[in-house]
mmCIF file of C-alpha atoms (C1' of nucleotides) in Angstrom:
data_model
loop_
_atom_site.group_PDB
_atom_site.id
_atom_site.type_symbol
_atom_site.label_atom_id
_atom_site.label_comp_id
_atom_site.label_asym_id
_atom_site.label_seq_id
_atom_site.Cartn_x
_atom_site.Cartn_y
_atom_site.Cartn_z
ATOM 1 C CA UNK A 1 0.000 0.000 0.000
ATOM 2 C CA UNK A 2 1.160 3.428 -0.681
ATOM 3 C CA UNK A 3 1.445 5.774 2.138
ATOM 4 C CA UNK A 4 1.807 9.431 2.524
ATOM 5 C CA UNK A 5 4.762 11.288 3.893
ATOM 6 C CA UNK A 6 2.720 12.181 6.901
ATOM 7 C CA UNK A 7 3.729 8.916 8.419
ATOM 8 C CA UNK A 8 7.276 10.001 8.206
ATOM 9 C CA UNK A 9 6.533 13.182 10.003
ATOM 10 C CA UNK A 10 4.690 11.238 12.622
ATOM 11 C CA UNK A 11 7.641 9.038 13.240
ATOM 12 C CA UNK A 12 9.926 11.959 13.644
ATOM 13 C CA UNK A 13 7.504 13.395 16.069
ATOM 14 C CA UNK A 14 7.362 10.228 18.052
ATOM 15 C CA UNK A 15 11.081 10.281 18.280
ATOM 16 C CA UNK A 16 10.959 13.714 19.721
ATOM 17 C CA UNK A 17 8.368 12.603 22.150
ATOM 18 C CA UNK A 18 10.651 9.915 23.295
ATOM 19 C CA UNK A 19 13.342 12.386 23.957
ATOM 20 C CA UNK A 20 10.907 14.320 26.043
ATOM 21 C CA UNK A 21 9.858 11.338 27.968
ATOM 22 C CA UNK A 22 13.357 10.306 28.710
ATOM 23 C CA UNK A 23 15.727 13.234 28.610
ATOM 24 C CA UNK A 24 18.654 10.891 28.752
ATOM 25 C CA UNK A 25 17.723 9.679 25.329
ATOM 26 C CA UNK A 26 16.124 6.342 25.705
ATOM 27 C CA UNK A 27 13.673 4.126 27.516
ATOM 28 C CA UNK A 28 10.351 5.508 26.566
ATOM 29 C CA UNK A 29 7.507 4.248 28.615
ATOM 30 C CA UNK A 30 5.816 1.487 26.781
ATOM 31 C CA UNK A 31 2.365 0.172 27.030
ATOM 32 C CA UNK A 32 2.534 -3.376 28.245
ATOM 33 C CA UNK A 33 5.819 -3.562 30.029
ATOM 34 C CA UNK A 34 6.773 -0.107 31.028
ATOM 35 C CA UNK A 35 9.105 0.706 33.832
ATOM 36 C CA UNK A 36 7.895 -1.958 36.188
ATOM 37 C CA UNK A 37 8.522 -4.720 33.762
ATOM 38 C CA UNK A 38 11.966 -3.487 33.045
ATOM 39 C CA UNK A 39 12.763 -3.269 36.711
ATOM 40 C CA UNK A 40 11.494 -6.746 37.117
ATOM 41 C CA UNK A 41 13.614 -8.180 34.438
ATOM 42 C CA UNK A 42 16.610 -6.294 35.638
ATOM 43 C CA UNK A 43 16.690 -8.556 38.624
ATOM 44 C CA UNK A 44 17.392 -11.417 36.327
ATOM 45 C CA UNK A 45 20.119 -9.634 34.601
ATOM 46 C CA UNK A 46 23.536 -11.043 34.818
ATOM 47 C CA UNK A 47 25.781 -8.146 35.254
ATOM 48 C CA UNK A 48 29.220 -8.127 33.914
ATOM 49 C CA UNK A 49 31.260 -5.524 35.653
ATOM 50 C CA UNK A 50 31.642 -5.939 39.354
ATOM 51 C CA UNK A 51 34.574 -3.667 39.914
ATOM 52 C CA UNK A 52 32.686 -0.813 41.393
ATOM 53 C CA UNK A 53 30.052 -2.309 43.513
ATOM 54 C CA UNK A 54 31.047 -0.010 46.241
ATOM 55 C CA UNK A 55 28.198 0.100 48.638
ATOM 56 C CA UNK A 56 26.356 -3.100 49.151
ATOM 57 C CA UNK A 57 28.917 -5.770 49.127
ATOM 58 C CA UNK A 58 27.781 -8.460 46.711
ATOM 59 C CA UNK A 59 25.126 -10.391 48.401
ATOM 60 C CA UNK A 60 25.679 -13.164 46.015
ATOM 61 C CA UNK A 61 22.346 -14.409 44.983
ATOM 62 C CA UNK A 62 20.368 -14.336 48.119
ATOM 63 C CA UNK A 63 19.278 -17.916 48.407
ATOM 64 C CA UNK A 64 15.910 -18.212 46.939
ATOM 65 C CA UNK A 65 13.754 -18.280 49.961
ATOM 66 C CA UNK A 66 11.359 -20.458 48.092
ATOM 67 C CA UNK A 67 13.658 -23.275 48.848
ATOM 68 C CA UNK A 68 11.037 -25.831 48.172
ATOM 69 C CA UNK A 69 11.981 -28.472 45.719
ATOM 70 C CA UNK A 70 13.229 -26.184 43.107
ATOM 71 C CA UNK A 71 16.465 -27.402 41.639
ATOM 72 C CA UNK A 72 19.369 -25.092 42.228
ATOM 73 C CA UNK A 73 20.182 -23.036 39.262
ATOM 74 C CA UNK A 74 23.493 -23.562 37.638
ATOM 75 C CA UNK A 75 25.750 -21.111 36.055
ATOM 76 C CA UNK A 76 27.161 -17.904 37.355
ATOM 77 C CA UNK A 77 25.422 -16.550 40.356
ATOM 78 C CA UNK A 78 23.226 -13.617 39.838
ATOM 79 C CA UNK A 79 24.252 -10.514 41.571
ATOM 80 C CA UNK A 80 21.854 -8.213 43.167
ATOM 81 C CA UNK A 81 21.083 -5.205 41.100
ATOM 82 C CA UNK A 82 22.552 -2.266 42.855
ATOM 83 C CA UNK A 83 21.785 1.267 41.906
ATOM 84 C CA UNK A 84 25.118 1.576 40.219
ATOM 85 C CA UNK A 85 24.481 -1.530 38.203
ATOM 86 C CA UNK A 86 21.080 -0.377 37.294
ATOM 87 C CA UNK A 87 22.542 2.857 36.130
ATOM 88 C CA UNK A 88 25.147 1.129 34.027
ATOM 89 C CA UNK A 89 22.564 -1.142 32.555
ATOM 90 C CA UNK A 90 20.393 1.729 31.583
ATOM 91 C CA UNK A 91 23.254 3.519 29.959
ATOM 92 C CA UNK A 92 24.211 0.421 28.070
ATOM 93 C CA UNK A 93 20.656 -0.059 26.986
ATOM 94 C CA UNK A 94 20.375 3.518 25.861
ATOM 95 C CA UNK A 95 23.495 3.193 23.786
ATOM 96 C CA UNK A 96 22.232 0.018 22.230
ATOM 97 C CA UNK A 97 18.918 1.648 21.458
ATOM 98 C CA UNK A 98 20.631 4.577 19.817
ATOM 99 C CA UNK A 99 22.715 2.247 17.710
ATOM 100 C CA UNK A 100 19.683 0.302 16.694
ATOM 101 C CA UNK A 101 17.879 3.478 15.797
ATOM 102 C CA UNK A 102 20.765 4.615 13.656
ATOM 103 C CA UNK A 103 20.969 1.256 12.041
ATOM 104 C CA UNK A 104 17.323 1.337 11.121
ATOM 105 C CA UNK A 105 17.683 4.875 9.845
ATOM 106 C CA UNK A 106 20.496 3.710 7.612
ATOM 107 C CA UNK A 107 18.325 0.916 6.407
ATOM 108 C CA UNK A 108 15.525 3.347 5.683
ATOM 109 C CA UNK A 109 17.899 5.662 3.861
ATOM 110 C CA UNK A 110 18.950 2.802 1.665
ATOM 111 C CA UNK A 111 15.345 1.983 1.043
ATOM 112 C CA UNK A 112 14.654 5.557 0.108
ATOM 113 C CA UNK A 113 17.512 5.423 -2.356
ATOM 114 C CA UNK A 114 15.975 2.319 -3.797
ATOM 115 C CA UNK A 115 12.634 4.066 -4.122
ATOM 116 C CA UNK A 116 14.272 6.712 -6.225
ATOM 117 C CA UNK A 117 15.790 4.356 -8.754
ATOM 118 C CA UNK A 118 12.798 2.157 -9.055
ATOM 119 C CA UNK A 119 10.021 3.086 -11.453
ATOM 120 C CA UNK A 120 7.251 5.143 -10.048
ATOM 121 C CA UNK A 121 8.915 7.414 -7.576
ATOM 122 C CA UNK A 122 6.733 9.973 -5.935
ATOM 123 C CA UNK A 123 7.603 12.279 -3.115
ATOM 124 C CA UNK A 124 4.036 12.586 -2.055
ATOM 125 C CA UNK A 125 2.980 9.002 -2.293
ATOM 126 C CA UNK A 126 5.708 6.763 -1.086
ATOM 127 C CA UNK A 127 5.720 3.091 -1.734
ATOM 128 C CA UNK A 128 5.758 1.011 1.390
ATOM 129 C CA UNK A 129 8.913 -0.861 2.234
ATOM 130 C CA UNK A 130 7.661 -4.202 1.133
ATOM 131 C CA UNK A 131 6.224 -2.831 -2.088
ATOM 132 C CA UNK A 132 9.455 -1.043 -2.835
ATOM 133 C CA UNK A 133 11.365 -4.274 -2.485
ATOM 134 C CA UNK A 134 8.896 -6.161 -4.614
ATOM 135 C CA UNK A 135 8.885 -3.562 -7.311
ATOM 136 C CA UNK A 136 12.659 -3.441 -7.288
ATOM 137 C CA UNK A 137 12.833 -7.174 -7.647
ATOM 138 C CA UNK A 138 10.441 -7.101 -10.567
ATOM 139 C CA UNK A 139 12.308 -4.235 -12.134
ATOM 140 C CA UNK A 140 15.625 -6.004 -11.904
ATOM 141 C CA UNK A 141 14.126 -9.124 -13.285
ATOM 142 C CA UNK A 142 12.508 -7.303 -16.178
ATOM 143 C CA UNK A 143 15.682 -5.474 -17.095
ATOM 144 C CA UNK A 144 17.654 -8.657 -16.824
ATOM 145 C CA UNK A 145 15.279 -10.277 -19.221
ATOM 146 C CA UNK A 146 15.797 -7.518 -21.723
ATOM 147 C CA UNK A 147 19.524 -7.957 -21.493
ATOM 148 C CA UNK A 148 19.372 -11.700 -21.553
ATOM 149 C CA UNK A 149 16.993 -12.092 -24.441
ATOM 150 C CA UNK A 150 18.261 -9.146 -26.381
ATOM 151 C CA UNK A 151 14.728 -8.531 -27.443
ATOM 152 C CA UNK A 152 12.426 -5.667 -26.895
ATOM 153 C CA UNK A 153 9.432 -6.641 -24.817
ATOM 154 C CA UNK A 154 6.054 -5.252 -25.511
ATOM 155 C CA UNK A 155 4.949 -2.558 -23.185
ATOM 156 C CA UNK A 156 2.130 -4.547 -21.691
ATOM 157 C CA UNK A 157 4.409 -7.372 -20.733
ATOM 158 C CA UNK A 158 6.921 -4.983 -19.304
ATOM 159 C CA UNK A 159 4.361 -3.303 -17.134
ATOM 160 C CA UNK A 160 2.940 -6.632 -16.124
ATOM 161 C CA UNK A 161 6.390 -7.692 -15.099
ATOM 162 C CA UNK A 162 6.778 -4.595 -13.001
ATOM 163 C CA UNK A 163 3.478 -5.115 -11.274
ATOM 164 C CA UNK A 164 3.908 -8.763 -10.593
ATOM 165 C CA UNK A 165 2.906 -9.562 -7.048
ATOM 166 C CA UNK A 166 2.361 -5.963 -6.110
ATOM 167 C CA UNK A 167 -0.647 -4.880 -4.168
ATOM 168 C CA UNK A 168 -3.516 -3.330 -5.983
ATOM 169 C CA UNK A 169 -2.816 0.212 -4.807
ATOM 170 C CA UNK A 170 0.787 -0.060 -5.864
ATOM 171 C CA UNK A 171 -0.195 -1.517 -9.175
ATOM 172 C CA UNK A 172 -2.534 1.357 -9.647
ATOM 173 C CA UNK A 173 0.243 3.712 -8.798
ATOM 174 C CA UNK A 174 2.540 2.172 -11.350
ATOM 175 C CA UNK A 175 -0.244 2.333 -13.847
ATOM 176 C CA UNK A 176 -0.741 5.933 -12.938
ATOM 177 C CA UNK A 177 2.916 6.591 -13.556
ATOM 178 C CA UNK A 178 2.429 5.271 -17.052
ATOM 179 C CA UNK A 179 -0.981 6.781 -17.398
ATOM 180 C CA UNK A 180 -2.311 3.353 -18.133
ATOM 181 C CA UNK A 181 -5.504 1.746 -17.085
ATOM 182 C CA UNK A 182 -4.521 -1.167 -14.880
ATOM 183 C CA UNK A 183 -7.380 -3.251 -16.155
ATOM 184 C CA UNK A 184 -5.870 -3.330 -19.544
ATOM 185 C CA UNK A 185 -2.687 -5.035 -18.578
ATOM 186 C CA UNK A 186 -3.592 -7.101 -15.552
ATOM 187 C CA UNK A 187 -5.784 -9.889 -16.755
ATOM 188 C CA UNK A 188 -5.230 -12.464 -14.083
ATOM 189 C CA UNK A 189 -4.609 -12.721 -10.436
ATOM 190 C CA UNK A 190 -1.739 -14.578 -8.999
ATOM 191 C CA UNK A 191 -0.605 -14.545 -5.420
ATOM 192 C CA UNK A 192 3.111 -14.128 -5.467
ATOM 193 C CA UNK A 193 5.968 -13.657 -7.787
ATOM 194 C CA UNK A 194 8.251 -16.626 -7.309
ATOM 195 C CA UNK A 195 5.536 -19.030 -8.273
ATOM 196 C CA UNK A 196 5.046 -17.346 -11.612
ATOM 197 C CA UNK A 197 8.608 -16.666 -12.431
ATOM 198 C CA UNK A 198 9.175 -18.682 -15.499
ATOM 199 C CA UNK A 199 12.158 -20.901 -15.546
ATOM 200 C CA UNK A 200 15.302 -19.204 -16.612
ATOM 201 C CA UNK A 201 16.580 -20.026 -19.981
ATOM 202 C CA UNK A 202 16.478 -18.803 -23.517
ATOM 203 C CA UNK A 203 13.319 -20.635 -24.400
ATOM 204 C CA UNK A 204 11.406 -19.293 -21.487
ATOM 205 C CA UNK A 205 10.667 -15.897 -22.975
ATOM 206 C CA UNK A 206 9.922 -16.045 -26.629
ATOM 207 C CA UNK A 207 9.821 -12.388 -27.233
ATOM 208 C CA UNK A 208 7.787 -11.294 -24.297
ATOM 209 C CA UNK A 209 7.502 -11.524 -20.575
ATOM 210 C CA UNK A 210 5.188 -14.147 -19.292
ATOM 211 C CA UNK A 211 4.498 -12.296 -16.136
ATOM 212 C CA UNK A 212 1.083 -12.453 -14.616
ATOM 213 C CA UNK A 213 -0.133 -9.967 -12.162
ATOM 214 C CA UNK A 214 -2.773 -9.629 -9.522
ATOM 215 C CA UNK A 215 -6.081 -8.739 -10.988
ATOM 216 C CA UNK A 216 -7.407 -5.294 -10.582
ATOM 217 C CA UNK A 217 -10.936 -4.261 -10.129
ATOM 218 C CA UNK A 218 -10.461 -0.670 -9.342
ATOM 219 C CA UNK A 219 -9.439 2.183 -11.480
ATOM 220 C CA UNK A 220 -6.620 4.545 -11.037
ATOM 221 C CA UNK A 221 -6.083 6.192 -7.729
ATOM 222 C CA UNK A 222 -6.480 9.860 -7.387
ATOM 223 C CA UNK A 223 -3.645 12.074 -8.361
ATOM 224 C CA UNK A 224 -0.982 12.919 -7.642
ATOM 225 C CA UNK A 225 0.626 10.000 -9.304
ATOM 226 C CA UNK A 226 4.219 9.197 -9.236
ATOM 227 C CA UNK A 227 6.161 9.387 -12.389
ATOM 228 C CA UNK A 228 8.054 7.004 -14.519
ATOM 229 C CA UNK A 229 10.958 9.260 -15.022
ATOM 230 C CA UNK A 230 13.848 8.596 -17.298
ATOM 231 C CA UNK A 231 16.317 8.443 -14.484
ATOM 232 C CA UNK A 232 14.496 5.447 -13.138
ATOM 233 C CA UNK A 233 14.921 3.580 -16.304
ATOM 234 C CA UNK A 234 18.481 4.535 -16.880
ATOM 235 C CA UNK A 235 19.572 4.633 -13.296
ATOM 236 C CA UNK A 236 20.729 8.039 -14.160
ATOM 237 C CA UNK A 237 23.835 9.170 -12.455
ATOM 238 C CA UNK A 238 24.838 12.715 -11.862
ATOM 239 C CA UNK A 239 27.103 13.899 -14.560
ATOM 240 C CA UNK A 240 26.036 10.999 -16.635
ATOM 241 C CA UNK A 241 23.033 12.345 -18.441
ATOM 242 C CA UNK A 242 21.722 9.185 -19.944
ATOM 243 C CA UNK A 243 23.189 6.601 -17.691
ATOM 244 C CA UNK A 244 24.682 3.405 -18.937
ATOM 245 C CA UNK A 245 22.405 3.261 -21.939
ATOM 246 C CA UNK A 246 23.584 6.535 -23.297
ATOM 247 C CA UNK A 247 24.669 5.158 -26.670
ATOM 248 C CA UNK A 248 21.085 4.175 -27.345
ATOM 249 C CA UNK A 249 20.053 7.755 -27.483
ATOM 250 C CA UNK A 250 22.305 8.918 -30.204
ATOM 251 C CA UNK A 251 20.258 10.912 -32.560
ATOM 252 C CA UNK A 252 17.225 10.766 -30.400
ATOM 253 C CA UNK A 253 17.666 13.228 -27.662
ATOM 254 C CA UNK A 254 20.570 15.161 -28.907
ATOM 255 C CA UNK A 255 18.659 16.317 -31.873
ATOM 256 C CA UNK A 256 15.791 17.244 -29.707
ATOM 257 C CA UNK A 257 17.553 19.624 -27.424
ATOM 258 C CA UNK A 258 18.699 19.197 -23.880
ATOM 259 C CA UNK A 259 18.833 15.775 -22.418
ATOM 260 C CA UNK A 260 16.546 15.010 -19.534
ATOM 261 C CA UNK A 261 14.726 17.161 -17.164
ATOM 262 C CA UNK A 262 15.376 16.792 -13.499
ATOM 263 C CA UNK A 263 13.633 14.069 -11.575
ATOM 264 C CA UNK A 264 9.900 14.052 -11.099
ATOM 265 C CA UNK A 265 9.067 14.775 -14.627
ATOM 266 C CA UNK A 266 5.431 15.222 -15.612
ATOM 267 C CA UNK A 267 3.433 12.059 -16.039
ATOM 268 C CA UNK A 268 3.736 10.257 -19.273
ATOM 269 C CA UNK A 269 1.195 11.268 -21.759
ATOM 270 C CA UNK A 270 -0.347 7.970 -22.516
ATOM 271 C CA UNK A 271 -3.903 7.514 -21.443
ATOM 272 C CA UNK A 272 -6.604 4.979 -21.919
ATOM 273 C CA UNK A 273 -6.601 1.436 -23.082
ATOM 274 C CA UNK A 274 -3.953 -0.393 -24.916
ATOM 275 C CA UNK A 275 -6.602 -2.595 -26.275
ATOM 276 C CA UNK A 276 -4.738 -3.705 -29.290
ATOM 277 C CA UNK A 277 -1.513 -5.479 -28.971
ATOM 278 C CA UNK A 278 1.680 -3.975 -30.099
ATOM 279 C CA UNK A 279 2.939 -5.200 -33.363
ATOM 280 C CA UNK A 280 6.532 -4.880 -32.562
ATOM 281 C CA UNK A 281 7.235 -8.355 -33.796
ATOM 282 C CA UNK A 282 6.873 -6.895 -37.231
ATOM 283 C CA UNK A 283 9.977 -4.915 -36.651
ATOM 284 C CA UNK A 284 12.792 -6.387 -38.536
ATOM 285 C CA UNK A 285 16.263 -6.706 -37.261
ATOM 286 C CA UNK A 286 17.309 -4.010 -39.604
ATOM 287 C CA UNK A 287 15.081 -1.630 -37.786
ATOM 288 C CA UNK A 288 17.061 -2.017 -34.651
ATOM 289 C CA UNK A 289 20.071 -0.276 -35.851
ATOM 290 C CA UNK A 290 22.110 2.286 -34.068
ATOM 291 C CA UNK A 291 19.753 5.044 -34.921
ATOM 292 C CA UNK A 292 16.640 3.210 -33.957
ATOM 293 C CA UNK A 293 14.234 5.278 -32.005
ATOM 294 C CA UNK A 294 10.625 5.446 -31.025
ATOM 295 C CA UNK A 295 8.484 8.426 -31.409
ATOM 296 C CA UNK A 296 5.012 8.835 -30.083
ATOM 297 C CA UNK A 297 2.302 10.310 -32.169
ATOM 298 C CA UNK A 298 -0.618 11.470 -30.208
ATOM 299 C CA UNK A 299 -4.085 10.826 -31.443
ATOM 300 C CA UNK A 300 -6.600 13.405 -32.441
ATOM 301 C CA UNK A 301 -8.378 13.414 -29.147
ATOM 302 C CA UNK A 302 -11.410 11.827 -27.650
ATOM 303 C CA UNK A 303 -12.176 8.218 -27.037
ATOM 304 C CA UNK A 304 -11.492 7.417 -30.610
ATOM 305 C CA UNK A 305 -7.978 8.563 -30.252
ATOM 306 C CA UNK A 306 -5.448 6.481 -31.962
ATOM 307 C CA UNK A 307 -1.797 6.632 -31.350
ATOM 308 C CA UNK A 308 0.991 4.803 -32.968
ATOM 309 C CA UNK A 309 4.390 4.185 -31.620
ATOM 310 C CA UNK A 310 6.787 4.096 -34.458
ATOM 311 C CA UNK A 311 10.086 2.446 -34.482
ATOM 312 C CA UNK A 312 12.555 2.437 -37.204
ATOM 313 C CA UNK A 313 15.208 4.241 -39.053
ATOM 314 C CA UNK A 314 14.827 7.856 -39.869
ATOM 315 C CA UNK A 315 14.185 7.191 -43.520
ATOM 316 C CA UNK A 316 11.086 5.187 -42.997
ATOM 317 C CA UNK A 317 9.113 6.419 -40.053
ATOM 318 C CA UNK A 318 6.602 3.644 -40.287
ATOM 319 C CA UNK A 319 9.095 0.888 -39.963
ATOM 320 C CA UNK A 320 8.230 -1.195 -36.949
ATOM 321 C CA UNK A 321 5.089 0.655 -36.270
ATOM 322 C CA UNK A 322 3.414 -0.084 -33.012
ATOM 323 C CA UNK A 323 -0.254 0.576 -33.133
ATOM 324 C CA UNK A 324 -1.888 1.709 -29.967
ATOM 325 C CA UNK A 325 -5.574 2.191 -30.101
ATOM 326 C CA UNK A 326 -7.712 4.007 -27.683
ATOM 327 C CA UNK A 327 -5.200 6.512 -26.538
ATOM 328 C CA UNK A 328 -6.671 9.631 -25.203
ATOM 329 C CA UNK A 329 -5.988 12.616 -27.284
ATOM 330 C CA UNK A 330 -3.094 14.666 -26.260
ATOM 331 C CA UNK A 331 -1.658 17.826 -27.519
ATOM 332 C CA UNK A 332 1.852 16.788 -28.054
ATOM 333 C CA UNK A 333 4.306 18.858 -26.214
ATOM 334 C CA UNK A 334 7.796 18.410 -27.385
ATOM 335 C CA UNK A 335 8.875 18.042 -23.823
ATOM 336 C CA UNK A 336 6.562 15.170 -23.186
ATOM 337 C CA UNK A 337 7.332 13.632 -26.451
ATOM 338 C CA UNK A 338 10.989 13.741 -25.677
ATOM 339 C CA UNK A 339 10.438 12.026 -22.382
ATOM 340 C CA UNK A 340 8.244 9.464 -23.938
ATOM 341 C CA UNK A 341 10.764 8.764 -26.606
ATOM 342 C CA UNK A 342 13.479 8.334 -24.077
ATOM 343 C CA UNK A 343 11.455 6.026 -21.922
ATOM 344 C CA UNK A 344 10.233 3.900 -24.724
ATOM 345 C CA UNK A 345 13.678 3.703 -26.103
ATOM 346 C CA UNK A 346 14.935 2.560 -22.786
ATOM 347 C CA UNK A 347 12.304 -0.085 -22.578
ATOM 348 C CA UNK A 348 12.165 -1.233 -26.114
ATOM 349 C CA UNK A 349 15.485 -0.576 -27.586
ATOM 350 C CA UNK A 350 17.079 -3.702 -28.688
ATOM 351 C CA UNK A 351 20.333 -4.089 -26.925
ATOM 352 C "C1'" DT B 1 -12.984 0.053 14.379
ATOM 353 C "C1'" DA B 2 -9.944 -3.112 12.059
ATOM 354 C "C1'" DG B 3 -6.025 -3.554 9.463
ATOM 355 C "C1'" DG B 4 -1.749 -1.886 7.373
ATOM 356 C "C1'" DC B 5 2.476 0.303 8.023
ATOM 357 C "C1'" DC B 6 5.860 2.122 10.738
ATOM 358 C "C1'" DA B 7 9.420 3.373 14.513
ATOM 359 C "C1'" DT B 8 11.248 1.948 18.506
ATOM 360 C "C1'" DC B 9 12.625 -0.965 22.353
ATOM 361 C "C1'" DT B 10 14.361 -5.228 23.787
ATOM 362 C "C1'" DG B 11 16.812 -9.558 24.477
ATOM 363 C "C1'" DG B 12 19.186 -13.130 22.108
ATOM 364 C "C1'" DT B 13 22.846 -14.581 19.061
ATOM 365 C "C1'" DC B 14 26.871 -14.152 16.416
ATOM 366 C "C1'" DC B 15 31.096 -11.967 15.182
ATOM 367 C "C1'" DT B 16 35.344 -9.279 15.791
ATOM 368 C "C1'" DA C 1 33.490 -6.994 25.795
ATOM 369 C "C1'" DG C 2 31.172 -4.509 22.627
ATOM 370 C "C1'" DG C 3 28.879 -3.985 18.372
ATOM 371 C "C1'" DA C 4 25.962 -5.697 14.545
ATOM 372 C "C1'" DC C 5 22.123 -8.152 13.328
ATOM 373 C "C1'" DC C 6 17.717 -10.151 14.031
ATOM 374 C "C1'" DA C 7 12.988 -11.051 15.369
ATOM 375 C "C1'" DG C 8 9.226 -10.290 18.596
ATOM 376 C "C1'" DA C 9 6.488 -6.962 21.060
ATOM 377 C "C1'" DT C 10 4.317 -2.648 21.479
ATOM 378 C "C1'" DG C 11 2.046 1.553 20.459
ATOM 379 C "C1'" DG C 12 1.102 5.446 17.200
ATOM 380 C "C1'" DC C 13 -0.772 7.096 12.905
ATOM 381 C "C1'" DC C 14 -3.640 6.665 8.971
ATOM 382 C "C1'" DT C 15 -7.249 4.948 5.964
ATOM 383 C "C1'" DA C 16 -11.194 2.278 4.387
#
DNA sequence: TAGGCCATCTGGTCCT
DNA sequence: AGGACCAGATGGCCTA
């Protein structure tokens, strides 16, 4: 499920509250256990340092007065918890808590980094941890498939791969990033990814991903959607405008002006159903030459909109045409078109 | 109100 | 011995 950043703020707040509750930096009062419980369990604590047990001289384990038939405990004798020991224990515990907090913060930072390189990053609608991991797994798998097969997948399969095993809200979010209707690419419901992962091997993916995804019954969530920005696809690195796939964009972006816009680009301008399948199999090998590029042609508007994604050399714009029916009309902005081209190139370009 | 998600505390275990 | 890592417990916040 997606969640808002308010949670984050709440957590920060709770941290502050803790500080208030325990000025020394730790041991907030907790519901069930609380202070009493801690005190209780402290009595069972085996303390380590006995050097400074000044006052009360080590009453070594006052013999359990309940000397009934209980077997004597083995092991090192428990020492009575003096105030000094208690103090040391608390300090130790506080330090351990602080370390654990930092550790978890580091983990969350790493997760946040992952969110940013995975498709569908939104500052306002964060993916949950588990969904981020799932999406990342799917993303890695999908990209690996492209590299392994050397073939361009169709968009539907690619999106299906991304959404495999994701929750419905997350799937909707991904769909929103692509301005797709989830119903159009999520025909079946399947519980979890590993079960559907086809066996590895060249024969496993004859030209498309065989991903299945959880079924969707709901439409798109309300805006704001996240975006499928180019940097997600290219793992864009600072100072490396196009990322590792830069050579693929020769003659595509350069001719069209500046490279990419900063992160959080506007949503892709594809709307509506992809009711007809792409015909990218018609693209011949010759079409996938160095200068291969997609360009999106937006339909005339309305439900009857028709858009075609063209692939092919510059001489013949209709080479490798990908027909997409039902696209909502869109007044093509060169900016959007550029983004779309880049993204589609990243997805479909034959490596 | 239930359920999901999260941060934090805590004690145990393993490693250096 | 101390730190890292882990999993369970707990409570807060948010949404349907």
